[in-house]
CSV table of C-alpha atoms and ligand atoms in Angstrom, one decimal:
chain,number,residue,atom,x,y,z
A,1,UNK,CA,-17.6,-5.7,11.8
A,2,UNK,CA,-17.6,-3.2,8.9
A,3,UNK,CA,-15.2,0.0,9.7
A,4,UNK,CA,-15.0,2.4,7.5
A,5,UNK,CA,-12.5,1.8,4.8
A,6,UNK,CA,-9.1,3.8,4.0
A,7,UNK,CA,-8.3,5.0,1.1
A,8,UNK,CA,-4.6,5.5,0.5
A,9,UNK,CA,-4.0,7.2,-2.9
A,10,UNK,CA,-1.0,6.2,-4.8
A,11,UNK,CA,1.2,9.3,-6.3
A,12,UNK,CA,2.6,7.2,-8.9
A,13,UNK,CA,-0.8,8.7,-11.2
A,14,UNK,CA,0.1,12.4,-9.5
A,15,UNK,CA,1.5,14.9,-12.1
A,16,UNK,CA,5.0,14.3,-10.8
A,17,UNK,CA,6.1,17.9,-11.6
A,18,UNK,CA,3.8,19.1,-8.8
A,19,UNK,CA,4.2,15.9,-6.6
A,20,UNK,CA,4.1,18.2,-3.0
A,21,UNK,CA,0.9,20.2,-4.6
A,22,UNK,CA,-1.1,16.9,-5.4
A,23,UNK,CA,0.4,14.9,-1.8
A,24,UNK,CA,-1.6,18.5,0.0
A,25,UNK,CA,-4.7,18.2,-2.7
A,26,UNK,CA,-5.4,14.3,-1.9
A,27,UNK,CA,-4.7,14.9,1.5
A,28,UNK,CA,-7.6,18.0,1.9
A,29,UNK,CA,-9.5,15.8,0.2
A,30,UNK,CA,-9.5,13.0,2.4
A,31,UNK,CA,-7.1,10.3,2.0
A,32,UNK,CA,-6.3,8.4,5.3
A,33,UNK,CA,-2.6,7.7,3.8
A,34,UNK,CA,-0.4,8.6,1.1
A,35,UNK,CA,0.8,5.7,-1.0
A,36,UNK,CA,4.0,5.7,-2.3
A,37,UNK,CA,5.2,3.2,-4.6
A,38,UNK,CA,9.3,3.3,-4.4
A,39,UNK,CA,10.6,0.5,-7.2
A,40,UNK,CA,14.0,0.0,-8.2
A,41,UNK,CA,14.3,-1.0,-11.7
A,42,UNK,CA,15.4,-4.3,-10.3
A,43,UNK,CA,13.3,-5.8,-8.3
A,44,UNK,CA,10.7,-4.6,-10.9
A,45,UNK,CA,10.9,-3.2,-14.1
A,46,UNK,CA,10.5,0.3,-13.4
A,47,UNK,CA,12.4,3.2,-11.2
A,48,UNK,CA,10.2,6.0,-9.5
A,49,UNK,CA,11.2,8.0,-6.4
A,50,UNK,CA,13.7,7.5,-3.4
A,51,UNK,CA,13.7,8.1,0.2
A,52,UNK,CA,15.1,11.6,-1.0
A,53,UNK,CA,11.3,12.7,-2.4
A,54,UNK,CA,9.5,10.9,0.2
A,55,UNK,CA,11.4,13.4,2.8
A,56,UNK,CA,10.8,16.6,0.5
A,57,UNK,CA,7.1,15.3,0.5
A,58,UNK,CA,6.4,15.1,4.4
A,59,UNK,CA,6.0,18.8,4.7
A,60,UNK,CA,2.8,18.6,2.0
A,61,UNK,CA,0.6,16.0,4.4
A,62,UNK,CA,0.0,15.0,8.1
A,63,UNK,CA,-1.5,11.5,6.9
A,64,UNK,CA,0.5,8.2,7.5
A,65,UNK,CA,3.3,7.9,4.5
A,66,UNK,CA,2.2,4.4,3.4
A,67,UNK,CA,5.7,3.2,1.7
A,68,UNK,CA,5.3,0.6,-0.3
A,69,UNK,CA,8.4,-1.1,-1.7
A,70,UNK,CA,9.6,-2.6,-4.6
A,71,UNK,CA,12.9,-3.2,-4.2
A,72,UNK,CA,15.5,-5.5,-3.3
A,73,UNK,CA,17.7,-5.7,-1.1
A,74,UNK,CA,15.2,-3.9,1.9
A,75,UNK,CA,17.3,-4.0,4.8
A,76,UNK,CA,19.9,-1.6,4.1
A,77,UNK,CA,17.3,1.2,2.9
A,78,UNK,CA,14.8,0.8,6.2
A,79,UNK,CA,16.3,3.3,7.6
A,80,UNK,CA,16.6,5.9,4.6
A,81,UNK,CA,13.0,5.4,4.3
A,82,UNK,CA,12.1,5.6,8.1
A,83,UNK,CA,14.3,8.7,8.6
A,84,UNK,CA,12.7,10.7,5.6
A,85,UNK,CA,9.3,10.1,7.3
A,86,UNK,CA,7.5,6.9,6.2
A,87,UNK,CA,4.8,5.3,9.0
A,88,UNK,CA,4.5,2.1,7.3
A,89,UNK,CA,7.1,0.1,5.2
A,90,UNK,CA,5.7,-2.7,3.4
A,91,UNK,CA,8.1,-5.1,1.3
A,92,UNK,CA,7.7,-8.3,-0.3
A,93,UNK,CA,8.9,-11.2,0.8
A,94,UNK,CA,10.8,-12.1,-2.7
A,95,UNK,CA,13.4,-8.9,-1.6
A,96,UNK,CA,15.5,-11.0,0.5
A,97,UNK,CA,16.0,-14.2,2.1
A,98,UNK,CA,15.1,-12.8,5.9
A,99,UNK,CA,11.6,-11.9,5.6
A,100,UNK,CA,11.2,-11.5,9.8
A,101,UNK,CA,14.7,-10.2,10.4
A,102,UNK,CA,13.2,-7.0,7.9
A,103,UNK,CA,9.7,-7.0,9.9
A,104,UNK,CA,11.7,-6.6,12.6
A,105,UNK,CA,13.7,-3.8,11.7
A,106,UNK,CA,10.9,-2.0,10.5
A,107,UNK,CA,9.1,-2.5,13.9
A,108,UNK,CA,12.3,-1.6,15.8
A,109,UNK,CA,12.4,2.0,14.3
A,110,UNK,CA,8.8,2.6,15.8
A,111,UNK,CA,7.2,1.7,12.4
A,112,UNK,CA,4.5,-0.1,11.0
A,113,UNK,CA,5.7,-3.3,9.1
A,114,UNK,CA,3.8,-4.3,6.5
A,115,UNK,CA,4.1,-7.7,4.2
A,116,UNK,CA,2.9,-7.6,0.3
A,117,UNK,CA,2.0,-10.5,-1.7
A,118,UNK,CA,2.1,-10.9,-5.8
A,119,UNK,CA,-0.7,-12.4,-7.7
A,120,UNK,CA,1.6,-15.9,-7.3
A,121,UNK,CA,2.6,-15.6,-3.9
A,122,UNK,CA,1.0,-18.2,-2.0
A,123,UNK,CA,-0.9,-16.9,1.5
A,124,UNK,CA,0.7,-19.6,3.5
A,125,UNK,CA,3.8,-17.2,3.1
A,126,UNK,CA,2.0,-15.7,6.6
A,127,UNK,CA,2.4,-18.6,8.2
A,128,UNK,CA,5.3,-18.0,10.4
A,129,UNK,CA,4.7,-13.7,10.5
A,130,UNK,CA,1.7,-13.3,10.5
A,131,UNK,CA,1.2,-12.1,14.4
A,132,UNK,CA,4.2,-9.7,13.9
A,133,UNK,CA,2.2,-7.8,10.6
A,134,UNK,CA,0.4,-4.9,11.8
A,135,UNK,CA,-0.2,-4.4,7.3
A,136,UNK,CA,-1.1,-7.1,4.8
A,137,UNK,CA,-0.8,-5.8,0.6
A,138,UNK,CA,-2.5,-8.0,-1.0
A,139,UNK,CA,-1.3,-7.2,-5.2
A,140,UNK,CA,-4.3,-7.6,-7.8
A,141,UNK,CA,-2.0,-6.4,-10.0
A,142,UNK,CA,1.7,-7.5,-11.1
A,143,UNK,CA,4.0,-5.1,-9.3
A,144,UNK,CA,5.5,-2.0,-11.7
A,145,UNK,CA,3.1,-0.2,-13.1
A,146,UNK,CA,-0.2,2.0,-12.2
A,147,UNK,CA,-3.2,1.7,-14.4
A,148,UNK,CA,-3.4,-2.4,-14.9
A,149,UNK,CA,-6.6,-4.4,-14.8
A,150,UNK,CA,-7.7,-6.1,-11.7
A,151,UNK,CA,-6.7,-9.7,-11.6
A,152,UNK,CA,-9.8,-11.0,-10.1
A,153,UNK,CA,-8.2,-14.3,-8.8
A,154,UNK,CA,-6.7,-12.2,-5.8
A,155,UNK,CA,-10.9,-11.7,-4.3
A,156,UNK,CA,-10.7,-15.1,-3.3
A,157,UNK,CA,-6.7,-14.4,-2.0
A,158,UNK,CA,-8.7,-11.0,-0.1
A,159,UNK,CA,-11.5,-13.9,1.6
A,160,UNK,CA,-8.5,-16.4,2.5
A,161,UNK,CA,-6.5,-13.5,4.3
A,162,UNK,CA,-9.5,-12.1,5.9
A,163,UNK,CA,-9.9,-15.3,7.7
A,164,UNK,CA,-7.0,-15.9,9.0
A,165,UNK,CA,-7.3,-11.8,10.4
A,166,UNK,CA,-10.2,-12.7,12.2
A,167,UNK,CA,-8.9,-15.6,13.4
A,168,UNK,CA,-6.1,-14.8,15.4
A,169,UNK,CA,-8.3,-11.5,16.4
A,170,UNK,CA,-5.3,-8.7,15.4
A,171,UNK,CA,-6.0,-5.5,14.4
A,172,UNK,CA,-3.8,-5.9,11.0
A,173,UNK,CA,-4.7,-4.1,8.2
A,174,UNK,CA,-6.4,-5.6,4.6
A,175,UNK,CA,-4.9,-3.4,1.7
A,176,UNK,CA,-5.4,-4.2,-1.6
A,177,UNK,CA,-3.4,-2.5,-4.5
A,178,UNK,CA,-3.7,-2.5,-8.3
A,179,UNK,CA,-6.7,-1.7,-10.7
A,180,UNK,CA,-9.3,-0.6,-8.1
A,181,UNK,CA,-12.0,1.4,-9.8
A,182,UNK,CA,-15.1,2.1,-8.7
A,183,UNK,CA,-16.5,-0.6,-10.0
A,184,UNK,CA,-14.2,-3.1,-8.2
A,185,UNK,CA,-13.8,-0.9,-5.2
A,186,UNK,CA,-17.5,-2.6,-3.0
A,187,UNK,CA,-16.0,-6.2,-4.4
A,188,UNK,CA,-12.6,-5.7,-2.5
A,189,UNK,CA,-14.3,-4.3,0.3
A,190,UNK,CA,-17.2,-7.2,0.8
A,191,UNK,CA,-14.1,-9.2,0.6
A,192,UNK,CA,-12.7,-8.1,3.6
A,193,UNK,CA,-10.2,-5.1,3.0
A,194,UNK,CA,-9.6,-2.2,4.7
A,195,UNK,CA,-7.5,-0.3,2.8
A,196,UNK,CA,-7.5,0.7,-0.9
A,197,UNK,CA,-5.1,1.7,-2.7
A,198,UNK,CA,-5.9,3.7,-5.6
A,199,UNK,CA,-3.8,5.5,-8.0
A,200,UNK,CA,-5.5,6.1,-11.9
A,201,UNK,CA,-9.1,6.1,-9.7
A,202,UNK,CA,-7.8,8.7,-7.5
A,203,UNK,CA,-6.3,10.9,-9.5
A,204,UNK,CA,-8.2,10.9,-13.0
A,205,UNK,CA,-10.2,14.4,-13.5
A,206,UNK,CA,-7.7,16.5,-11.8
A,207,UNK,CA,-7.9,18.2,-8.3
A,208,UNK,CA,-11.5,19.1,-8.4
A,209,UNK,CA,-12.4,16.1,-8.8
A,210,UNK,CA,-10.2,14.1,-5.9
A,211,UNK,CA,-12.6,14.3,-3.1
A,212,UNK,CA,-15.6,12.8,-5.2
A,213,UNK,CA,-13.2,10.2,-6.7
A,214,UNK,CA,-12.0,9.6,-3.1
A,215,UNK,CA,-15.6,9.2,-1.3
A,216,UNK,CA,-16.6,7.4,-4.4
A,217,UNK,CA,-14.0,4.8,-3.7
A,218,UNK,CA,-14.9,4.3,0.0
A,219,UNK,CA,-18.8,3.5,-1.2
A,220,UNK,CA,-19.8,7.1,0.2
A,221,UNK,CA,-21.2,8.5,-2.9
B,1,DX5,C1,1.9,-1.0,-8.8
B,1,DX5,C2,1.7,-0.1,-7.6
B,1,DX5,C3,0.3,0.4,-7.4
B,1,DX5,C4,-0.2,1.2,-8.5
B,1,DX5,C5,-1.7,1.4,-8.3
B,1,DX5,O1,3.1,-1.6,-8.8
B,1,DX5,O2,2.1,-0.8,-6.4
B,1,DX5,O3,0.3,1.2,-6.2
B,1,DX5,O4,0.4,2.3,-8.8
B,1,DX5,O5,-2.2,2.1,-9.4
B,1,DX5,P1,-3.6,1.9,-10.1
B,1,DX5,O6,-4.6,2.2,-9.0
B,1,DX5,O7,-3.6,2.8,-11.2
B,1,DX5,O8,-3.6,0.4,-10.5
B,2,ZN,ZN1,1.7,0.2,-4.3
């Protein structure tokens, strides 16, 4: 079974003072879905961009708006973030104390619902969700901050999750997100993702160089 892989850039490396320029640049050159990391200076230590900037960015790309937050609470923001144009909210289950009540919102506002887990969350977090996940973010890196070193203890995390995938026989997306190179990128994919996120890989050399960076990523080189 090997699809081909998605990339899903993260803006947080975009130059931020031409944020709709890079979201159209990444997307001609050939990102399945535009990540965008939303953190709170709460839930981690840093503050980026609301649901405010992901509307004014919709305009720029017709790819999937891959929302990825970090913030706590969730619930009372799902629908901020669904109305500004996100496809797929993904949250971590630390955020609140009713991780499938916030699946299901997500799901109830036509959206894809999507469950990320730090370096020390356990995988048998899944236990009880895992049929209602159509996403699965697996951090290799602590939450906060683009350009971090891969934590390689989260390949064996990658294997685990695969497995249990397969299992059950879903169609639930693999995503992986933090320090992905191109170095790391074939290990995370012979491990079993399907999605990579990639920020400081993405966009490092500027806008002529995003589609090499991007096939580069994906193996295609
Ligand atoms: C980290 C974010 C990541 C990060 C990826 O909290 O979730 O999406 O920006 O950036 P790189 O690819 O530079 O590690
Ligand atoms: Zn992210």
């Amino acid at each position: 079974m090997s699809h081909r892989v998605k990339i899903s850039p993260s803006i947080l490396s975009a130059d931020f003072a031409r944020l709709g320029e890079e979201v159209r640049a990444i997307s001609e050159a050939g990102a399945d879905y535009i990540h965008i990391d939303v953190m709170d200076g709460h839930f981690v230590p840093n503050i980026t961009i609301g649901p405010d900037v992901v509307k004014a960015l919709k305009p720029y790309s017709d790819r999937p708006f891959d929302v990825h937050l970090m913030i706590a609470p969730v619930d009372p923001y799902v629908d901020a973030f669904a109305d500004a144009g996100a496809d797929i909210i993904t949250f971590h289950p630390e955020a609140g104390a009713h991780m499938h009540r916030t699946i299901q919102m997500i799901k109830a506002r036509g959206l894809k619902a999507g469950l990320s887990l730090n370096p020390a969350t356990p995988i048998n977090i899944l236990d009880a969700v895992l049929e209602d996940l159509d996403l699965i973010l697996v951090m290799s890196v602590n939450p906060g901050f683009g350009g971090q070193s891969f934590i390689e203890s989260q390949l064996k995390k990658i294997e685990e999750i695969r497995k249990r995938i397969d299992e059950i026989g879903k169609d639930i997306e693999l995503e992986v997100d933090g320090g992905v190179n191109f170095d790391i990128a074939p290990r995370v994919i012979a491990a079993g993702a399907t999605v990579l996120v990639a920020g400081t890989a993405t966009f490092k050399g500027g806008p002529t160089a995003y589609g090499k960076n991007i096939s580069t990523l994906r193996g295609q080189s």
